Coordinates of C-alpha atoms in Angstrom, one line a residue:
P1 CA 40.6 -111.3 -130.6
N2 CA 39.7 -110.2 -134.2
H3 CA 36.3 -108.7 -134.8
Y4 CA 36.0 -110.4 -138.1
F5 CA 35.4 -113.8 -137.0
G6 CA 31.6 -113.6 -137.6
F7 CA 32.0 -112.3 -141.5
A8 CA 34.6 -115.2 -141.7
I9 CA 32.1 -118.1 -140.3
G10 CA 29.2 -116.3 -142.6
M11 CA 31.7 -116.6 -145.9
M12 CA 32.5 -120.2 -144.8
V13 CA 28.7 -121.1 -144.7
M14 CA 28.3 -119.1 -148.0
G15 CA 31.3 -121.0 -149.6
G16 CA 29.9 -124.4 -148.5
A17 CA 26.3 -123.8 -149.7
L18 CA 27.7 -122.3 -152.9
A19 CA 30.0 -125.4 -153.3
S20 CA 27.3 -127.7 -152.7
G21 CA 24.3 -126.2 -153.9
G22 CA 24.0 -128.8 -156.6
F23 CA 24.1 -131.3 -154.3
D24 CA 21.0 -133.2 -152.6
Q25 CA 20.7 -133.2 -148.5
G26 CA 23.6 -130.3 -148.2
S27 CA 23.3 -130.1 -143.9
F28 CA 25.0 -127.3 -142.6
N29 CA 22.7 -127.2 -139.3
P30 CA 22.1 -130.3 -137.8
A31 CA 19.1 -129.2 -135.9
V32 CA 17.2 -128.1 -139.2
T33 CA 18.4 -131.1 -141.1
L34 CA 17.0 -133.4 -138.4
G35 CA 13.7 -131.6 -138.4
V36 CA 13.2 -131.9 -142.3
N37 CA 14.0 -135.5 -141.9
V38 CA 11.6 -136.3 -139.0
A39 CA 8.8 -134.2 -140.5
N40 CA 9.5 -136.0 -144.2
Y41 CA 9.3 -139.4 -142.3
A42 CA 6.4 -138.3 -140.1
N43 CA 4.5 -137.4 -143.1
G44 CA 4.8 -140.6 -145.1
Q45 CA 7.4 -139.2 -147.1
R46 CA 10.0 -142.1 -146.8
A47 CA 11.7 -141.4 -150.1
A48 CA 12.5 -137.8 -149.4
S49 CA 14.0 -139.1 -145.9
P50 CA 17.5 -140.5 -146.1
C51 CA 18.4 -144.0 -144.8
A52 CA 19.7 -144.7 -141.6
G53 CA 23.3 -144.4 -142.5
A54 CA 22.5 -141.0 -143.9
W55 CA 20.7 -139.9 -140.4
L56 CA 23.9 -141.2 -138.9
L57 CA 26.0 -139.2 -140.9
F58 CA 24.2 -136.0 -140.8
L59 CA 23.8 -136.4 -136.9
L60 CA 27.2 -137.8 -136.3
A61 CA 29.5 -135.9 -138.5
P62 CA 28.9 -132.2 -137.2
L63 CA 29.3 -133.8 -133.6
A64 CA 32.6 -134.9 -134.8
G65 CA 33.5 -131.7 -136.7
G66 CA 32.9 -129.9 -133.3
A67 CA 35.1 -131.8 -131.3
L68 CA 38.1 -131.7 -133.7
A69 CA 37.4 -127.8 -134.0
A70 CA 37.8 -127.8 -130.1
A71 CA 40.9 -130.0 -130.0
V72 CA 42.6 -127.7 -133.0
F73 CA 41.3 -124.3 -131.0
R74 CA 42.7 -125.7 -127.5
G75 CA 46.1 -127.0 -129.1
T76 CA 46.7 -123.7 -131.0
R77 CA 45.5 -121.7 -128.2
G78 CA 46.7 -123.5 -125.2
S79 CA 48.7 -120.6 -123.5
E80 CA 45.1 -118.7 -123.0
Y81 CA 43.9 -121.7 -121.5
A82 CA 47.1 -121.8 -119.1
A83 CA 46.9 -118.3 -118.3
A84 CA 42.9 -118.5 -117.1
E85 CA 43.7 -121.7 -115.0
Q86 CA 46.4 -119.9 -113.3
A87 CA 44.5 -116.5 -112.9
A88 CA 41.4 -119.2 -111.3
A89 CA 43.8 -120.9 -109.1
A90 CA 45.1 -117.7 -107.4
P91 CA 43.4 -116.3 -104.7
A92 CA 41.3 -113.6 -105.1
A93 CA 42.0 -110.5 -103.4
Q94 CA 39.3 -109.7 -100.8
P95 CA 37.7 -106.3 -100.7
D96 CA 38.7 -104.3 -97.9
T97 CA 35.0 -104.2 -95.7
K98 CA 36.0 -102.2 -92.6
R99 CA 34.2 -98.9 -92.0
R100 CA 36.1 -95.4 -92.5
D101 CA 34.5 -92.3 -91.2
V102 CA 36.3 -89.0 -92.3
D103 CA 35.7 -86.1 -90.1
A104 CA 35.7 -82.5 -90.9
A105 CA 39.5 -82.2 -90.6
G106 CA 39.9 -84.9 -93.5
K107 CA 41.3 -87.5 -90.5
T108 CA 40.2 -91.2 -91.2
E109 CA 38.8 -92.9 -88.0
V110 CA 38.3 -96.7 -88.3

């Protein structure tokens, strides 16, 4: 594992925000986009709220992107999943629950 994953994700979001800064309705968080659009629609500011096609795009595109990212991750890191599945399928070692008493001479009695 690399400790720079969080930094890389933050830089990607910042790069996306800078690249689309001049465009209207840039969406990087579907929950925030949904909240803003519902608030605009509920307050009668329908002009500020996008059309139905844009709502679908803003809500479904991140889900499709997440599914695609999961598929790519699974495809590129499949060996890690195989190792984890084999470890999960192997019987777990049972702990030794027998009580053992040690006498003063250091001998163990069961």
